[in-house]
mmCIF file of C-alpha atoms in Angstrom:
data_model
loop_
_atom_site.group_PDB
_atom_site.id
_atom_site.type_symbol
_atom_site.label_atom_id
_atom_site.label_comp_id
_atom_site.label_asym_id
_atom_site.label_seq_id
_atom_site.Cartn_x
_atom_site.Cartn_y
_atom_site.Cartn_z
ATOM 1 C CA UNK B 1 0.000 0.000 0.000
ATOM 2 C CA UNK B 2 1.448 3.247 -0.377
ATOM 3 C CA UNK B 3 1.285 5.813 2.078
ATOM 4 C CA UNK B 4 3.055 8.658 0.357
ATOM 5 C CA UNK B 5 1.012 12.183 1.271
ATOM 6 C CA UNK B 6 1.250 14.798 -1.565
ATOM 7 C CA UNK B 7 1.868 18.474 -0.704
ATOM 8 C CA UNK B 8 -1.075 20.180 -2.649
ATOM 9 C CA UNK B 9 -0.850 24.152 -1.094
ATOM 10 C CA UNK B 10 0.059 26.123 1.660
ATOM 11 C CA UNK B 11 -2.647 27.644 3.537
ATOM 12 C CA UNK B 12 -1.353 29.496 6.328
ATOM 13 C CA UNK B 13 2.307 30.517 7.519
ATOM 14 C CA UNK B 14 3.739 32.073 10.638
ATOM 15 C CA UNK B 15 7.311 32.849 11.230
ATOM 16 C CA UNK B 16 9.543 32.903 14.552
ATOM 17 C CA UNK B 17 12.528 33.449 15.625
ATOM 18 C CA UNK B 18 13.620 30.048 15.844
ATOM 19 C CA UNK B 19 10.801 27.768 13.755
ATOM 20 C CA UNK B 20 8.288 28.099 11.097
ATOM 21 C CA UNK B 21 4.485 26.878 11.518
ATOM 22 C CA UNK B 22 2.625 26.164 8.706
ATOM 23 C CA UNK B 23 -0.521 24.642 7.711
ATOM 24 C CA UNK B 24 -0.303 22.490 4.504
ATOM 25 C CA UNK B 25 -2.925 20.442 2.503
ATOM 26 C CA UNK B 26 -2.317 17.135 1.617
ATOM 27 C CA UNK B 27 -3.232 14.276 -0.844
ATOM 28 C CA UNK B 28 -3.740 11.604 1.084
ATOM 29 C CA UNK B 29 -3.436 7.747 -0.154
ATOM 30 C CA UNK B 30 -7.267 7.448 -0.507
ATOM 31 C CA UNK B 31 -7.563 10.480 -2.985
ATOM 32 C CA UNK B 32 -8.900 12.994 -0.528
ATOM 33 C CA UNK B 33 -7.476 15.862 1.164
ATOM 34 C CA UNK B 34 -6.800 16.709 4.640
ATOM 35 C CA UNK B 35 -4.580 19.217 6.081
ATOM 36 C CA UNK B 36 -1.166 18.846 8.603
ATOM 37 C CA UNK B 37 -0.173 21.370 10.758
ATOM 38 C CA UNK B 38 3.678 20.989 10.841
ATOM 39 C CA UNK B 39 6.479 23.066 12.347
ATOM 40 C CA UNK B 40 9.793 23.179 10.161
ATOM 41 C CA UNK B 41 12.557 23.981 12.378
ATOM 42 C CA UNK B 42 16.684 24.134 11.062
ATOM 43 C CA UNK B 43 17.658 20.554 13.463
ATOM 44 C CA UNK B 44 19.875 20.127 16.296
ATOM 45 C CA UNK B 45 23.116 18.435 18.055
ATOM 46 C CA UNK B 46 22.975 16.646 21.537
ATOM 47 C CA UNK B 47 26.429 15.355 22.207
ATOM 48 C CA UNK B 48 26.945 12.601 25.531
ATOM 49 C CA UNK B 49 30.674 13.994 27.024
ATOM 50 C CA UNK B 50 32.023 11.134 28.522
ATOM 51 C CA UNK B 51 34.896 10.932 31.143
ATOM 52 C CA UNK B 52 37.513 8.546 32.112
ATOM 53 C CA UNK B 53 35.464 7.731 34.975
ATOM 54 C CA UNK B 54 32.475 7.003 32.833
ATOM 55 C CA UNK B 55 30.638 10.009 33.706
ATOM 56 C CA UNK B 56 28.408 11.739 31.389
ATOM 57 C CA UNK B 57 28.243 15.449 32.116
ATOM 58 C CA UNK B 58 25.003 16.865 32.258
ATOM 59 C CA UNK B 59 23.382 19.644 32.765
ATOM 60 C CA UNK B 60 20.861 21.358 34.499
ATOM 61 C CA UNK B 61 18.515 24.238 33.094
ATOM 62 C CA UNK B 62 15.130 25.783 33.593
ATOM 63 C CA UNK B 63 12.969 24.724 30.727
ATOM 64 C CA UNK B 64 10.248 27.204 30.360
ATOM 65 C CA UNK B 65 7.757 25.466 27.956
ATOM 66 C CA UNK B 66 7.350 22.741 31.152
ATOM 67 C CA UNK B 67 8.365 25.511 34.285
ATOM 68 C CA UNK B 68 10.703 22.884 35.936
ATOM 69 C CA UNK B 69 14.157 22.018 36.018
ATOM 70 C CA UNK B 70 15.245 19.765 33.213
ATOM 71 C CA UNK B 71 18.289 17.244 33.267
ATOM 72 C CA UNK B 72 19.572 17.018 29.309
ATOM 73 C CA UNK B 73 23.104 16.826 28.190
ATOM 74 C CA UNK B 74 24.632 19.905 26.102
ATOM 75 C CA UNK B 75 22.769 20.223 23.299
ATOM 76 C CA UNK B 76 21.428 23.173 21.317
ATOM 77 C CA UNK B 77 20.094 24.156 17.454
ATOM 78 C CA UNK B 78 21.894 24.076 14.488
ATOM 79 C CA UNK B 79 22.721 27.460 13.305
ATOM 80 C CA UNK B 80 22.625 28.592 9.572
ATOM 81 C CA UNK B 81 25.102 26.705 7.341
ATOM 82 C CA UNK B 82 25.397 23.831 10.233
ATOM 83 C CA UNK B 83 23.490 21.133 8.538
ATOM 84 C CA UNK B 84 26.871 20.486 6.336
ATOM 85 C CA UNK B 85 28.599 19.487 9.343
ATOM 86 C CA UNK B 86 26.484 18.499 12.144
ATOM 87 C CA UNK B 87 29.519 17.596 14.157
ATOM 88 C CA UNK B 88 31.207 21.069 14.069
ATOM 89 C CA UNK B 89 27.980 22.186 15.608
ATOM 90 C CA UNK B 90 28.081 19.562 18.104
ATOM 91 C CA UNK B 91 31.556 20.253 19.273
ATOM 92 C CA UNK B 92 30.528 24.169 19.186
ATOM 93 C CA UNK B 93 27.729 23.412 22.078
ATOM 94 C CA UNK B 94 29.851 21.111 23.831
ATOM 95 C CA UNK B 95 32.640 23.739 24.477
ATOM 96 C CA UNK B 96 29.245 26.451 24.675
ATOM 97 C CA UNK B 97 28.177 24.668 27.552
ATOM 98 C CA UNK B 98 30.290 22.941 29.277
ATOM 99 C CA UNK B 99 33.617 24.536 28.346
ATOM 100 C CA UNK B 100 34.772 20.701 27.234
ATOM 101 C CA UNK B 101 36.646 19.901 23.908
ATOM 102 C CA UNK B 102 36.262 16.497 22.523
ATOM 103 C CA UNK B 103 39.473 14.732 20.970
ATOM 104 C CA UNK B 104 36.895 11.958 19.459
ATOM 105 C CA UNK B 105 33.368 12.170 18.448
ATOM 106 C CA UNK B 106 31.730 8.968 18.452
ATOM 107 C CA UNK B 107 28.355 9.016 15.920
ATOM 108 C CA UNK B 108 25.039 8.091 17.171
ATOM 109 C CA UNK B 109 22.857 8.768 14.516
ATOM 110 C CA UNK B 110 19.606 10.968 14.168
ATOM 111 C CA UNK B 111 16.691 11.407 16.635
ATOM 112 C CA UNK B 112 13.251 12.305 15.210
ATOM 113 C CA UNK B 113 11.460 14.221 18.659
ATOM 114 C CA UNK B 114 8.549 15.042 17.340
ATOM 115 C CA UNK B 115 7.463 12.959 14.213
ATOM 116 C CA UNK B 116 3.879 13.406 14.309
ATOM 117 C CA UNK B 117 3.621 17.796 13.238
ATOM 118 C CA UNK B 118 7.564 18.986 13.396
ATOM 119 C CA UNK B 119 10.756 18.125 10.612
ATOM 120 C CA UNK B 120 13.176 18.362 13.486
ATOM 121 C CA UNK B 121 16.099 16.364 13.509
ATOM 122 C CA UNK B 122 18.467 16.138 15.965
ATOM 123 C CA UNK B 123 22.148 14.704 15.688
ATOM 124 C CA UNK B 124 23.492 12.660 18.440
ATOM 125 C CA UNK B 125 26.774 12.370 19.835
ATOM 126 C CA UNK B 126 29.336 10.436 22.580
ATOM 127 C CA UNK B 127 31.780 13.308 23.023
ATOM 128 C CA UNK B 128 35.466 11.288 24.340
ATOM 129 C CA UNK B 129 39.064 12.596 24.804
ATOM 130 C CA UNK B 130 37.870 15.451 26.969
ATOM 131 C CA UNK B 131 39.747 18.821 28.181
ATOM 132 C CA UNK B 132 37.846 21.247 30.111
ATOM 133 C CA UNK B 133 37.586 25.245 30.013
ATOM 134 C CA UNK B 134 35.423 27.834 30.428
ATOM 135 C CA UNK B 135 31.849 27.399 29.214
ATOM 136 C CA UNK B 136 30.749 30.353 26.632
ATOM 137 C CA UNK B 137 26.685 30.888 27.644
ATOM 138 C CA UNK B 138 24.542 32.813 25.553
ATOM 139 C CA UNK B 139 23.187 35.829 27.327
ATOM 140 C CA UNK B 140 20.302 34.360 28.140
ATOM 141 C CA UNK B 141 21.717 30.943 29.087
ATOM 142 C CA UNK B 142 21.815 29.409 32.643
ATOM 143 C CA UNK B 143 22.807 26.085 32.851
ATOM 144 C CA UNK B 144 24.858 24.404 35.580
ATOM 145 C CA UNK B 145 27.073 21.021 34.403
ATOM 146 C CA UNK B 146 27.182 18.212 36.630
ATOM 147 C CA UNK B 147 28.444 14.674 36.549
ATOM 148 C CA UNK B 148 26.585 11.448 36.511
ATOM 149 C CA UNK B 149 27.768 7.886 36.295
ATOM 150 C CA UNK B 150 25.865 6.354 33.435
ATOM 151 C CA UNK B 151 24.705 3.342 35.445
ATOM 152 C CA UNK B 152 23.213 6.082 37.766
ATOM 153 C CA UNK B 153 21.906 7.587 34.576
ATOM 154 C CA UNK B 154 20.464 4.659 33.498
ATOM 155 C CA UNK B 155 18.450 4.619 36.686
ATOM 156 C CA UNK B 156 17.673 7.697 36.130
ATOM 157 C CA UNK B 157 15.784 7.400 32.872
ATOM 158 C CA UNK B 158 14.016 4.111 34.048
ATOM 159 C CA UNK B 159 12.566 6.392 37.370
ATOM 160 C CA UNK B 160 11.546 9.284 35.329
ATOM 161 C CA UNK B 161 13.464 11.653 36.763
ATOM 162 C CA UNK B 162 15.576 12.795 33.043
ATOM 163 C CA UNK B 163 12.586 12.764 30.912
ATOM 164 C CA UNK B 164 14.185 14.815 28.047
ATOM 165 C CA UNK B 165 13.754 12.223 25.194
ATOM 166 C CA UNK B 166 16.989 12.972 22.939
ATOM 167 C CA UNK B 167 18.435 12.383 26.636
ATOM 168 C CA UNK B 168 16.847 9.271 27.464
ATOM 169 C CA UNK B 169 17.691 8.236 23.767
ATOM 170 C CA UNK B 170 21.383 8.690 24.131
ATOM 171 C CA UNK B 171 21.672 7.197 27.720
ATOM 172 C CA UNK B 172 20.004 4.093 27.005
ATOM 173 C CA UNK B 173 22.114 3.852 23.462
ATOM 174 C CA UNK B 174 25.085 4.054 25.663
ATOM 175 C CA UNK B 175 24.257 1.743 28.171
ATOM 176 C CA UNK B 176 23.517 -0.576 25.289
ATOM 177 C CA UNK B 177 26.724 -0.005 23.608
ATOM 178 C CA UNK B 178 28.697 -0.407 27.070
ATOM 179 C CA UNK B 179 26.959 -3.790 27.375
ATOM 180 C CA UNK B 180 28.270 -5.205 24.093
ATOM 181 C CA UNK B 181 32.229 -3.849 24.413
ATOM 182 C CA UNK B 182 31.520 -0.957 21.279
ATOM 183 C CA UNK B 183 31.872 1.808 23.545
#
């Protein structure tokens, strides 16, 4: 069966600052129409910094959209140009917010947030190697690092208490890789 949707017009646009929402209609498989409300938004990085210890360093930031603190690791969006070389922008947030810089980035692939209304994609690292500075916040950036064993991690996920899902994605991919010798 296919399941291919066909983009037939555009009916309404608005533009932010850091995504577009649009409402599209559609062809759908059956030969009707229908409309999707989708946000188009440039992509991200997370990157997992990993120490000798096998810490991951986190870190802590109020999330408005939820008001409550969130436990992620460093990630952020990609900036213009950036989709060419998703890893430059990864290693540009890591050293953003955490001051770190990675001598190996380890490829973890591409996780899809929000499939259901928004094109996001966001690029996942293991960040190894590391040397610490001095974190470079945006203005309006307050974050604090902090270091957690990924076996407490792991926990951590399974209790609910990280619920940030490119987070949770990259902790248990870890964990997984840890368990069969590939990390």
């Amino acid at each position: 069966m296919d399941l291919k949707e066909t983009f037939v017009k555009n009916i309404a646009t608005y533009k932010g600052n850091i995504l577009t929402f649009r409402i599209d209609e559609v062809l759908c498989p059956n030969g009707k129409t229908s409309t999707r409300d989708i946000i188009d938004h440039n992509g991200g990085v997370c990157v997992a910094p990993i120490t000798e210890d096998e810490e991951l360093v986190f870190i802590r930031q109020f999330r408005y959209a939820y008001e409550e603190e969130m436990l992620e690791l460093p990630a952020g969006k990609l900036e213009a140009g950036e989709q060419a070389d998703v890893e430059a922008a990864g290693r540009r947030e890591l050293r953003e917010e955490t001051g770190a810089v990675a001598r190996q980035m380890i490829d973890l692939g591409v996780f899809y947030p929000t499939c259901g209304y928004c094109n996001e994609k966001i690029y996942l690292f293991a960040a190894k190697g590391l040397e610490f500075g001095a974190q470079h916040l945006d203005a309006d950036e307050f974050i604090e690092p902090l270091k957690i064993k990924l076996t407490d991690a792991v926990r951590m996920v399974m209790d609910g208490t990280i619920k940030d899902g490119k987070t949770v994605a990259i902790v248990l991919k870890l964990n997984e890789m840890k368990r069969n010798g590939t990390l």
